[in-house]
Structure formats: structure tokens, C-alpha cells
Coordinates of C-alpha atoms in Angstrom, one line a residue:
A73 CA -18.8 55.7 -3.4
D74 CA -18.4 52.3 -1.7
G75 CA -20.7 52.5 1.2
W76 CA -23.6 54.2 3.0
Q77 CA -23.7 57.2 5.4
W78 CA -26.5 58.7 7.4
E79 CA -27.2 60.8 10.6
F80 CA -29.3 60.4 13.7
D81 CA -30.4 63.4 15.8
I82 CA -30.8 62.3 19.4
T83 CA -31.7 63.9 22.7
I84 CA -29.9 62.8 25.9
W85 CA -32.2 63.7 28.8
N86 CA -29.9 62.8 31.6
L87 CA -27.0 65.3 31.4
A88 CA -24.9 63.1 33.7
E89 CA -24.7 60.6 30.8
T90 CA -21.7 61.6 28.8
S91 CA -20.8 58.3 26.9
L92 CA -22.6 57.3 23.8
K93 CA -22.5 53.8 22.3
M94 CA -24.1 52.3 19.2
K95 CA -24.7 48.8 17.9
F96 CA -26.1 47.3 14.7
D97 CA -27.1 43.8 14.0
Q98 CA -25.9 42.0 10.8
W99 CA -27.5 43.5 7.7
S100 CA -29.7 41.2 5.7
G101 CA -31.7 41.4 2.5
A102 CA -30.2 40.7 -1.0
G103 CA -27.3 39.1 0.9
T104 CA -25.7 39.6 4.3
I105 CA -23.2 42.2 5.4
A106 CA -21.6 42.2 8.8
A107 CA -21.9 45.4 10.9
G108 CA -18.8 44.4 12.8
N109 CA -15.7 45.9 11.3
N110 CA -17.7 47.5 8.5
M111 CA -19.3 50.4 10.5
Q112 CA -18.2 53.5 12.4
Y113 CA -20.0 56.3 14.2
S114 CA -19.0 59.9 15.3
A115 CA -20.7 62.7 17.3
D116 CA -18.1 65.4 16.5
S117 CA -18.8 66.1 12.8
G118 CA -16.6 63.2 11.8
A119 CA -13.4 64.4 13.5
N120 CA -13.1 61.1 15.5
W121 CA -14.7 57.8 14.4
H122 CA -15.5 54.9 16.8
D123 CA -15.5 51.4 15.3
I124 CA -18.4 48.9 15.6
T125 CA -16.4 45.7 16.0
A126 CA -19.1 43.0 16.4
N127 CA -22.6 42.4 15.2
G128 CA -25.3 43.3 17.8
A129 CA -22.9 44.4 20.6
Y130 CA -22.0 47.7 22.3
N131 CA -18.2 47.8 22.5
G132 CA -15.6 49.8 24.3
T133 CA -16.1 52.9 26.2
G134 CA -18.1 54.7 23.5
I135 CA -17.6 58.3 22.6
N136 CA -17.6 61.3 24.9
V137 CA -20.5 63.6 24.2
G138 CA -20.2 65.6 27.4
G139 CA -19.2 68.8 25.7
I140 CA -21.7 68.4 22.8
D141 CA -25.0 70.2 22.6
I142 CA -25.9 71.4 19.2
D143 CA -28.9 73.7 20.2
S144 CA -30.7 75.2 23.1
R145 CA -33.6 72.8 23.3
A146 CA -34.1 70.8 26.6
G147 CA -31.6 67.9 27.1
R148 CA -28.3 67.4 25.2
Q149 CA -28.9 67.5 21.5
V150 CA -26.4 65.3 19.6
K151 CA -26.0 64.6 15.9
V152 CA -24.5 61.1 15.3
S153 CA -23.0 60.3 11.9
V154 CA -22.8 56.7 11.0
R155 CA -20.9 55.2 8.0
M156 CA -20.6 51.8 6.6
K157 CA -18.3 50.3 4.0
V158 CA -19.9 47.8 1.7
P159 CA -17.5 45.0 1.0
V160 CA -16.6 44.2 -2.6
G161 CA -18.8 41.4 -3.9
S162 CA -21.8 42.3 -1.8
L163 CA -25.0 41.7 -3.7
A164 CA -26.9 44.8 -4.9
G165 CA -30.4 45.3 -3.4
Y166 CA -32.2 46.3 -0.3
Y167 CA -30.8 45.6 3.2
N168 CA -32.0 46.1 6.7
S169 CA -30.8 45.9 10.2
S170 CA -31.7 46.8 13.8
Y171 CA -29.7 49.2 15.9
G172 CA -29.4 50.5 19.4
I173 CA -28.1 53.6 21.1
L174 CA -26.9 53.5 24.7
T175 CA -25.9 56.5 26.9
E176 CA -24.2 56.1 30.2

């Protein structure tokens, strides 16, 4: 009710890469909304959430996706859920940001 949520379906081709990190830049449009401390991501159906703590930066060790493969296609198939809280007082309207996904 007070935010946005969406999913990314990604393929990790190098199966030795078991850590996944995400970053988002500050959201801009009708106003600005910081990604840092307002966003989280999960790759285990929302059982564990990893905080995005700064705009435009990969932080921490990421999440372990070593045991995740949601289907039998080539590579490791991972569904990443992202959620964002929209702070009270944010202007209504369209917003956009850029993002990155890093696996190691």
C-alpha cells in the first residue's frame, strides 16, 4: 500500500558465481526518492531480504543464490524480488532510476 514491488528473472551463466548484488540510483521524476534505505531485494521468495543502503552502490556480501535454480534451462535461473517503500510526503507521479545486478 505504501510502496512498489516487482520481479526480475535473470540467468547466471557462470555457475561458480553464487553471490548476487543489486544497486539502484536515486529515483527522480515528480520528485526524488533515495534508493538507499528505502529498497530491499530477495531471491528466495521473500524469506530473506537484503537492504540497499546507498544510492548507486553494491553493498555487503550480497545474497547467496548457490542453491537456487528455478527451472531446467541452461545456467542458473533466479527470480529476484525487489521492493521499495515510498516515504510519506513523496510527490505523486512518474519516477525512474537505473539499476545494476552483479554476480560474483
